[in-house]
Amino acid sequence: MTLHPDCAIKYFTAKVIESAAKGEDSVSSRAQYHNALTTHCGGKLSFVMGHYSLHKANQHIVPADDPKRWPRDCAKIQVWKLEEKQSDVNLALHLYDDAVSGDVDQVVLVTNDTDLTPALEMLQARCPHIVRGLVIPTRGEIADQVATSRGRRGGV
């Protein structure tokens, strides 16, 4: 893959917390992946880092014998809650700032995050000259939610 000379890629992510990683090699595998992407993109890739929050939380248990029972009527259990923080906010701010700065004439957003719909709508309202692209890499319910919130399936 050869990127256009004027193309840049921003990758919004967070560093894996070793104690919450799915596997013993998750941290090193992520670092290798990021290094491979950086090499492949020939210096046109930058990482914008958020962070993870890991804390104990009380969550409702879904009873196996009554999975439609409302959460308020279910018992609770203490669990570890892992949340990625700032990545979506960073993405929305960079998207908007890049557009209003006049430095870009086209943006392509690759996400499954339905929280970014307002940022795309604001971009369309404030910068209608910017060509917008949306890629939803996950199929199924999440992709349908993003497409529905955008007012159409498969469009931008």
mmCIF file with all atom_site columns, C-alpha atoms in Angstrom:
data_model
loop_
_atom_site.group_PDB
_atom_site.id
_atom_site.type_symbol
_atom_site.label_atom_id
_atom_site.label_alt_id
_atom_site.label_comp_id
_atom_site.label_asym_id
_atom_site.label_entity_id
_atom_site.label_seq_id
_atom_site.pdbx_PDB_ins_code
_atom_site.Cartn_x
_atom_site.Cartn_y
_atom_site.Cartn_z
_atom_site.occupancy
_atom_site.B_iso_or_equiv
_atom_site.pdbx_formal_charge
_atom_site.auth_seq_id
_atom_site.auth_comp_id
_atom_site.auth_asym_id
_atom_site.auth_atom_id
_atom_site.pdbx_PDB_model_num
ATOM 1   C CA . MET A 1 1   ? 0.000   0.000   0.000  1.00 0.00 ? 1   MET A CA 1
ATOM 2   C CA . THR A 1 2   ? 1.323   3.405   -0.945 1.00 0.00 ? 2   THR A CA 1
ATOM 3   C CA . LEU A 1 3   ? -0.218  6.418   0.719  1.00 0.00 ? 3   LEU A CA 1
ATOM 4   C CA . HIS A 1 4   ? -0.767  9.647   -1.160 1.00 0.00 ? 4   HIS A CA 1
ATOM 5   C CA . PRO A 1 5   ? 1.994   12.158  -0.272 1.00 0.00 ? 5   PRO A CA 1
ATOM 6   C CA . ASP A 1 6   ? -0.556  14.481  1.347  1.00 0.00 ? 6   ASP A CA 1
ATOM 7   C CA . CYS A 1 7   ? -2.216  11.707  3.357  1.00 0.00 ? 7   CYS A CA 1
ATOM 8   C CA . ALA A 1 8   ? -1.852  11.339  7.121  1.00 0.00 ? 8   ALA A CA 1
ATOM 9   C CA . ILE A 1 9   ? -3.283  8.774   9.495  1.00 0.00 ? 9   ILE A CA 1
ATOM 10  C CA . LYS A 1 10  ? -4.108  9.367   13.138 1.00 0.00 ? 10  LYS A CA 1
ATOM 11  C CA . TYR A 1 11  ? -4.631  6.262   15.249 1.00 0.00 ? 11  TYR A CA 1
ATOM 12  C CA . PHE A 1 12  ? -6.570  6.839   18.483 1.00 0.00 ? 12  PHE A CA 1
ATOM 13  C CA . THR A 1 13  ? -5.959  4.177   21.097 1.00 0.00 ? 13  THR A CA 1
ATOM 14  C CA . ALA A 1 14  ? -4.796  3.519   24.647 1.00 0.00 ? 14  ALA A CA 1
ATOM 15  C CA . LYS A 1 15  ? -1.920  1.563   26.111 1.00 0.00 ? 15  LYS A CA 1
ATOM 16  C CA . VAL A 1 16  ? -2.895  -1.904  27.369 1.00 0.00 ? 16  VAL A CA 1
ATOM 17  C CA . ILE A 1 17  ? -2.902  -2.321  31.142 1.00 0.00 ? 17  ILE A CA 1
ATOM 18  C CA . GLU A 1 18  ? -0.846  -5.445  31.759 1.00 0.00 ? 18  GLU A CA 1
ATOM 19  C CA . SER A 1 19  ? -2.872  -6.586  34.785 1.00 0.00 ? 19  SER A CA 1
ATOM 20  C CA . ALA A 1 20  ? -6.098  -6.492  32.718 1.00 0.00 ? 20  ALA A CA 1
ATOM 21  C CA . ALA A 1 21  ? -4.689  -7.815  29.431 1.00 0.00 ? 21  ALA A CA 1
ATOM 22  C CA . LYS A 1 22  ? -6.325  -10.865 27.862 1.00 0.00 ? 22  LYS A CA 1
ATOM 23  C CA . GLY A 1 23  ? -3.007  -12.627 27.451 1.00 0.00 ? 23  GLY A CA 1
ATOM 24  C CA . GLU A 1 24  ? 0.519   -12.523 28.823 1.00 0.00 ? 24  GLU A CA 1
ATOM 25  C CA . ASP A 1 25  ? 1.821   -11.243 25.479 1.00 0.00 ? 25  ASP A CA 1
ATOM 26  C CA . SER A 1 26  ? -0.882  -8.592  24.920 1.00 0.00 ? 26  SER A CA 1
ATOM 27  C CA . VAL A 1 27  ? 1.351   -5.638  25.805 1.00 0.00 ? 27  VAL A CA 1
ATOM 28  C CA . SER A 1 28  ? 4.252   -6.765  23.620 1.00 0.00 ? 28  SER A CA 1
ATOM 29  C CA . SER A 1 29  ? 1.912   -7.851  20.793 1.00 0.00 ? 29  SER A CA 1
ATOM 30  C CA . ARG A 1 30  ? 0.261   -4.413  20.745 1.00 0.00 ? 30  ARG A CA 1
ATOM 31  C CA . ALA A 1 31  ? 3.678   -2.722  20.672 1.00 0.00 ? 31  ALA A CA 1
ATOM 32  C CA . GLN A 1 32  ? 4.773   -4.947  17.772 1.00 0.00 ? 32  GLN A CA 1
ATOM 33  C CA . TYR A 1 33  ? 1.539   -4.166  15.925 1.00 0.00 ? 33  TYR A CA 1
ATOM 34  C CA . HIS A 1 34  ? 2.025   -0.413  16.394 1.00 0.00 ? 34  HIS A CA 1
ATOM 35  C CA . ASN A 1 35  ? 5.647   -0.674  15.219 1.00 0.00 ? 35  ASN A CA 1
ATOM 36  C CA . ALA A 1 36  ? 4.569   -2.639  12.140 1.00 0.00 ? 36  ALA A CA 1
ATOM 37  C CA . LEU A 1 37  ? 1.900   -0.046  11.317 1.00 0.00 ? 37  LEU A CA 1
ATOM 38  C CA . THR A 1 38  ? 4.388   2.787   11.734 1.00 0.00 ? 38  THR A CA 1
ATOM 39  C CA . THR A 1 39  ? 6.858   1.086   9.395  1.00 0.00 ? 39  THR A CA 1
ATOM 40  C CA . HIS A 1 40  ? 4.169   0.172   6.864  1.00 0.00 ? 40  HIS A CA 1
ATOM 41  C CA . CYS A 1 41  ? 2.780   3.704   6.724  1.00 0.00 ? 41  CYS A CA 1
ATOM 42  C CA . GLY A 1 42  ? 6.190   5.246   6.114  1.00 0.00 ? 42  GLY A CA 1
ATOM 43  C CA . GLY A 1 43  ? 6.061   7.893   8.810  1.00 0.00 ? 43  GLY A CA 1
ATOM 44  C CA . LYS A 1 44  ? 2.544   9.102   7.931  1.00 0.00 ? 44  LYS A CA 1
ATOM 45  C CA . LEU A 1 45  ? 1.005   7.537   11.029 1.00 0.00 ? 45  LEU A CA 1
ATOM 46  C CA . SER A 1 46  ? 0.753   9.227   14.411 1.00 0.00 ? 46  SER A CA 1
ATOM 47  C CA . PHE A 1 47  ? -0.700  7.810   17.598 1.00 0.00 ? 47  PHE A CA 1
ATOM 48  C CA . VAL A 1 48  ? -2.976  9.850   19.841 1.00 0.00 ? 48  VAL A CA 1
ATOM 49  C CA . MET A 1 49  ? -3.065  8.103   23.172 1.00 0.00 ? 49  MET A CA 1
ATOM 50  C CA . GLY A 1 50  ? -5.863  7.938   25.684 1.00 0.00 ? 50  GLY A CA 1
ATOM 51  C CA . HIS A 1 51  ? -5.674  5.663   28.692 1.00 0.00 ? 51  HIS A CA 1
ATOM 52  C CA . TYR A 1 52  ? -7.518  2.859   30.416 1.00 0.00 ? 52  TYR A CA 1
ATOM 53  C CA . SER A 1 53  ? -9.301  3.082   33.726 1.00 0.00 ? 53  SER A CA 1
ATOM 54  C CA . LEU A 1 54  ? -9.452  -0.109  35.757 1.00 0.00 ? 54  LEU A CA 1
ATOM 55  C CA . HIS A 1 55  ? -11.567 -0.165  38.875 1.00 0.00 ? 55  HIS A CA 1
ATOM 56  C CA . LYS A 1 56  ? -13.942 -2.353  40.852 1.00 0.00 ? 56  LYS A CA 1
ATOM 57  C CA . ALA A 1 57  ? -17.625 -1.856  40.145 1.00 0.00 ? 57  ALA A CA 1
ATOM 58  C CA . ASN A 1 58  ? -20.902 -3.442  41.184 1.00 0.00 ? 58  ASN A CA 1
ATOM 59  C CA . GLN A 1 59  ? -22.729 -4.870  38.189 1.00 0.00 ? 59  GLN A CA 1
ATOM 60  C CA . HIS A 1 60  ? -26.109 -6.556  37.841 1.00 0.00 ? 60  HIS A CA 1
ATOM 61  C CA . ILE A 1 61  ? -26.163 -10.299 37.270 1.00 0.00 ? 61  ILE A CA 1
ATOM 62  C CA . VAL A 1 62  ? -28.299 -11.567 34.387 1.00 0.00 ? 62  VAL A CA 1
ATOM 63  C CA . PRO A 1 63  ? -30.133 -14.614 35.767 1.00 0.00 ? 63  PRO A CA 1
ATOM 64  C CA . ALA A 1 64  ? -29.844 -17.640 33.494 1.00 0.00 ? 64  ALA A CA 1
ATOM 65  C CA . ASP A 1 65  ? -33.429 -18.661 34.237 1.00 0.00 ? 65  ASP A CA 1
ATOM 66  C CA . ASP A 1 66  ? -34.845 -15.180 33.480 1.00 0.00 ? 66  ASP A CA 1
ATOM 67  C CA . PRO A 1 67  ? -32.513 -13.243 31.129 1.00 0.00 ? 67  PRO A CA 1
ATOM 68  C CA . LYS A 1 68  ? -35.189 -10.594 30.408 1.00 0.00 ? 68  LYS A CA 1
ATOM 69  C CA . ARG A 1 69  ? -35.489 -9.550  34.053 1.00 0.00 ? 69  ARG A CA 1
ATOM 70  C CA . TRP A 1 70  ? -34.848 -5.839  34.484 1.00 0.00 ? 70  TRP A CA 1
ATOM 71  C CA . PRO A 1 71  ? -31.478 -4.904  35.965 1.00 0.00 ? 71  PRO A CA 1
ATOM 72  C CA . ARG A 1 72  ? -33.124 -3.162  38.930 1.00 0.00 ? 72  ARG A CA 1
ATOM 73  C CA . ASP A 1 73  ? -34.625 -6.519  39.925 1.00 0.00 ? 73  ASP A CA 1
ATOM 74  C CA . CYS A 1 74  ? -31.343 -8.435  39.710 1.00 0.00 ? 74  CYS A CA 1
ATOM 75  C CA . ALA A 1 75  ? -28.661 -9.111  42.291 1.00 0.00 ? 75  ALA A CA 1
ATOM 76  C CA . LYS A 1 76  ? -25.269 -7.422  41.977 1.00 0.00 ? 76  LYS A CA 1
ATOM 77  C CA . ILE A 1 77  ? -21.724 -8.724  41.998 1.00 0.00 ? 77  ILE A CA 1
ATOM 78  C CA . GLN A 1 78  ? -18.397 -6.914  42.215 1.00 0.00 ? 78  GLN A CA 1
ATOM 79  C CA . VAL A 1 79  ? -16.359 -7.043  38.996 1.00 0.00 ? 79  VAL A CA 1
ATOM 80  C CA . TRP A 1 80  ? -13.327 -5.400  37.447 1.00 0.00 ? 80  TRP A CA 1
ATOM 81  C CA . LYS A 1 81  ? -14.422 -2.686  35.035 1.00 0.00 ? 81  LYS A CA 1
ATOM 82  C CA . LEU A 1 82  ? -12.004 -1.724  32.266 1.00 0.00 ? 82  LEU A CA 1
ATOM 83  C CA . GLU A 1 83  ? -12.812 1.403   30.293 1.00 0.00 ? 83  GLU A CA 1
ATOM 84  C CA . GLU A 1 84  ? -10.896 3.161   27.550 1.00 0.00 ? 84  GLU A CA 1
ATOM 85  C CA . LYS A 1 85  ? -10.794 6.869   28.304 1.00 0.00 ? 85  LYS A CA 1
ATOM 86  C CA . GLN A 1 86  ? -10.218 9.925   26.098 1.00 0.00 ? 86  GLN A CA 1
ATOM 87  C CA . SER A 1 87  ? -9.776  8.094   22.786 1.00 0.00 ? 87  SER A CA 1
ATOM 88  C CA . ASP A 1 88  ? -13.214 9.032   21.438 1.00 0.00 ? 88  ASP A CA 1
ATOM 89  C CA . VAL A 1 89  ? -12.973 12.598  22.775 1.00 0.00 ? 89  VAL A CA 1
ATOM 90  C CA . ASN A 1 90  ? -9.492  12.979  21.294 1.00 0.00 ? 90  ASN A CA 1
ATOM 91  C CA . LEU A 1 91  ? -10.751 11.656  17.969 1.00 0.00 ? 91  LEU A CA 1
ATOM 92  C CA . ALA A 1 92  ? -13.718 14.042  17.867 1.00 0.00 ? 92  ALA A CA 1
ATOM 93  C CA . LEU A 1 93  ? -11.567 17.039  18.791 1.00 0.00 ? 93  LEU A CA 1
ATOM 94  C CA . HIS A 1 94  ? -8.868  16.211  16.243 1.00 0.00 ? 94  HIS A CA 1
ATOM 95  C CA . LEU A 1 95  ? -11.486 15.573  13.553 1.00 0.00 ? 95  LEU A CA 1
ATOM 96  C CA . TYR A 1 96  ? -13.098 18.945  14.129 1.00 0.00 ? 96  TYR A CA 1
ATOM 97  C CA . ASP A 1 97  ? -9.835  20.858  14.617 1.00 0.00 ? 97  ASP A CA 1
ATOM 98  C CA . ASP A 1 98  ? -8.304  19.408  11.449 1.00 0.00 ? 98  ASP A CA 1
ATOM 99  C CA . ALA A 1 99  ? -11.411 20.376  9.480  1.00 0.00 ? 99  ALA A CA 1
ATOM 100 C CA . VAL A 1 100 ? -11.785 23.949  10.738 1.00 0.00 ? 100 VAL A CA 1
ATOM 101 C CA . SER A 1 101 ? -8.043  24.618  10.455 1.00 0.00 ? 101 SER A CA 1
ATOM 102 C CA . GLY A 1 102 ? -8.325  24.336  6.676  1.00 0.00 ? 102 GLY A CA 1
ATOM 103 C CA . ASP A 1 103 ? -5.524  21.778  6.561  1.00 0.00 ? 103 ASP A CA 1
ATOM 104 C CA . VAL A 1 104 ? -7.723  18.958  5.233  1.00 0.00 ? 104 VAL A CA 1
ATOM 105 C CA . ASP A 1 105 ? -10.219 18.622  2.428  1.00 0.00 ? 105 ASP A CA 1
ATOM 106 C CA . GLN A 1 106 ? -11.204 15.035  3.154  1.00 0.00 ? 106 GLN A CA 1
ATOM 107 C CA . VAL A 1 107 ? -11.525 12.854  6.263  1.00 0.00 ? 107 VAL A CA 1
ATOM 108 C CA . VAL A 1 108 ? -12.211 9.156   6.656  1.00 0.00 ? 108 VAL A CA 1
ATOM 109 C CA . LEU A 1 109 ? -13.312 7.909   10.053 1.00 0.00 ? 109 LEU A CA 1
ATOM 110 C CA . VAL A 1 110 ? -12.934 4.196   10.805 1.00 0.00 ? 110 VAL A CA 1
ATOM 111 C CA . THR A 1 111 ? -14.863 3.341   13.961 1.00 0.00 ? 111 THR A CA 1
ATOM 112 C CA . ASN A 1 112 ? -17.558 1.265   15.617 1.00 0.00 ? 112 ASN A CA 1
ATOM 113 C CA . ASP A 1 113 ? -18.184 4.026   18.154 1.00 0.00 ? 113 ASP A CA 1
ATOM 114 C CA . THR A 1 114 ? -21.697 5.468   17.907 1.00 0.00 ? 114 THR A CA 1
ATOM 115 C CA . ASP A 1 115 ? -20.657 8.269   20.294 1.00 0.00 ? 115 ASP A CA 1
ATOM 116 C CA . LEU A 1 116 ? -18.874 9.965   17.391 1.00 0.00 ? 116 LEU A CA 1
ATOM 117 C CA . THR A 1 117 ? -22.063 10.666  15.437 1.00 0.00 ? 117 THR A CA 1
ATOM 118 C CA . PRO A 1 118 ? -22.420 14.217  16.865 1.00 0.00 ? 118 PRO A CA 1
ATOM 119 C CA . ALA A 1 119 ? -18.858 15.049  15.774 1.00 0.00 ? 119 ALA A CA 1
ATOM 120 C CA . LEU A 1 120 ? -19.618 13.954  12.207 1.00 0.00 ? 120 LEU A CA 1
ATOM 121 C CA . GLU A 1 121 ? -22.869 15.909  12.206 1.00 0.00 ? 121 GLU A CA 1
ATOM 122 C CA . MET A 1 122 ? -21.094 19.043  13.444 1.00 0.00 ? 122 MET A CA 1
ATOM 123 C CA . LEU A 1 123 ? -18.410 18.576  10.807 1.00 0.00 ? 123 LEU A CA 1
ATOM 124 C CA . GLN A 1 124 ? -21.091 18.354  8.115  1.00 0.00 ? 124 GLN A CA 1
ATOM 125 C CA . ALA A 1 125 ? -22.857 21.473  9.428  1.00 0.00 ? 125 ALA A CA 1
ATOM 126 C CA . ARG A 1 126 ? -19.750 23.637  9.939  1.00 0.00 ? 126 ARG A CA 1
ATOM 127 C CA . CYS A 1 127 ? -17.535 22.380  7.125  1.00 0.00 ? 127 CYS A CA 1
ATOM 128 C CA . PRO A 1 128 ? -19.791 21.167  4.300  1.00 0.00 ? 128 PRO A CA 1
ATOM 129 C CA . HIS A 1 129 ? -16.900 21.419  1.827  1.00 0.00 ? 129 HIS A CA 1
ATOM 130 C CA . ILE A 1 130 ? -15.005 18.640  3.637  1.00 0.00 ? 130 ILE A CA 1
ATOM 131 C CA . VAL A 1 131 ? -15.505 15.261  1.987  1.00 0.00 ? 131 VAL A CA 1
ATOM 132 C CA . ARG A 1 132 ? -16.412 12.779  4.727  1.00 0.00 ? 132 ARG A CA 1
ATOM 133 C CA . GLY A 1 133 ? -16.017 9.034   4.734  1.00 0.00 ? 133 GLY A CA 1
ATOM 134 C CA . LEU A 1 134 ? -17.183 6.566   7.361  1.00 0.00 ? 134 LEU A CA 1
ATOM 135 C CA . VAL A 1 135 ? -16.002 2.958   7.558  1.00 0.00 ? 135 VAL A CA 1
ATOM 136 C CA . ILE A 1 136 ? -17.704 0.663   10.076 1.00 0.00 ? 136 ILE A CA 1
ATOM 137 C CA . PRO A 1 137 ? -15.488 -2.420  10.339 1.00 0.00 ? 137 PRO A CA 1
ATOM 138 C CA . THR A 1 138 ? -17.877 -4.473  12.521 1.00 0.00 ? 138 THR A CA 1
ATOM 139 C CA . ARG A 1 139 ? -20.930 -6.066  11.028 1.00 0.00 ? 139 ARG A CA 1
ATOM 140 C CA . GLY A 1 140 ? -24.153 -6.638  12.836 1.00 0.00 ? 140 GLY A CA 1
ATOM 141 C CA . GLU A 1 141 ? -25.878 -4.704  15.594 1.00 0.00 ? 141 GLU A CA 1
ATOM 142 C CA . ILE A 1 142 ? -23.127 -2.117  16.236 1.00 0.00 ? 142 ILE A CA 1
ATOM 143 C CA . ALA A 1 143 ? -22.783 -1.298  12.544 1.00 0.00 ? 143 ALA A CA 1
ATOM 144 C CA . ASP A 1 144 ? -26.565 -0.967  12.265 1.00 0.00 ? 144 ASP A CA 1
ATOM 145 C CA . GLN A 1 145 ? -26.635 1.420   15.244 1.00 0.00 ? 145 GLN A CA 1
ATOM 146 C CA . VAL A 1 146 ? -23.960 3.654   13.713 1.00 0.00 ? 146 VAL A CA 1
ATOM 147 C CA . ALA A 1 147 ? -25.628 3.632   10.295 1.00 0.00 ? 147 ALA A CA 1
ATOM 148 C CA . THR A 1 148 ? -29.065 4.309   11.774 1.00 0.00 ? 148 THR A CA 1
ATOM 149 C CA . SER A 1 149 ? -27.749 7.182   13.871 1.00 0.00 ? 149 SER A CA 1
ATOM 150 C CA . ARG A 1 150 ? -26.249 8.640   10.682 1.00 0.00 ? 150 ARG A CA 1
ATOM 151 C CA . GLY A 1 151 ? -29.619 8.412   8.970  1.00 0.00 ? 151 GLY A CA 1
ATOM 152 C CA . ARG A 1 152 ? -28.696 5.798   6.393  1.00 0.00 ? 152 ARG A CA 1
ATOM 153 C CA . ARG A 1 153 ? -27.029 2.409   6.046  1.00 0.00 ? 153 ARG A CA 1
ATOM 154 C CA . GLY A 1 154 ? -23.619 2.327   4.427  1.00 0.00 ? 154 GLY A CA 1
ATOM 155 C CA . GLY A 1 155 ? -23.440 6.081   3.838  1.00 0.00 ? 155 GLY A CA 1
ATOM 156 C CA . VAL A 1 156 ? -21.779 9.066   5.353  1.00 0.00 ? 156 VAL A CA 1
#
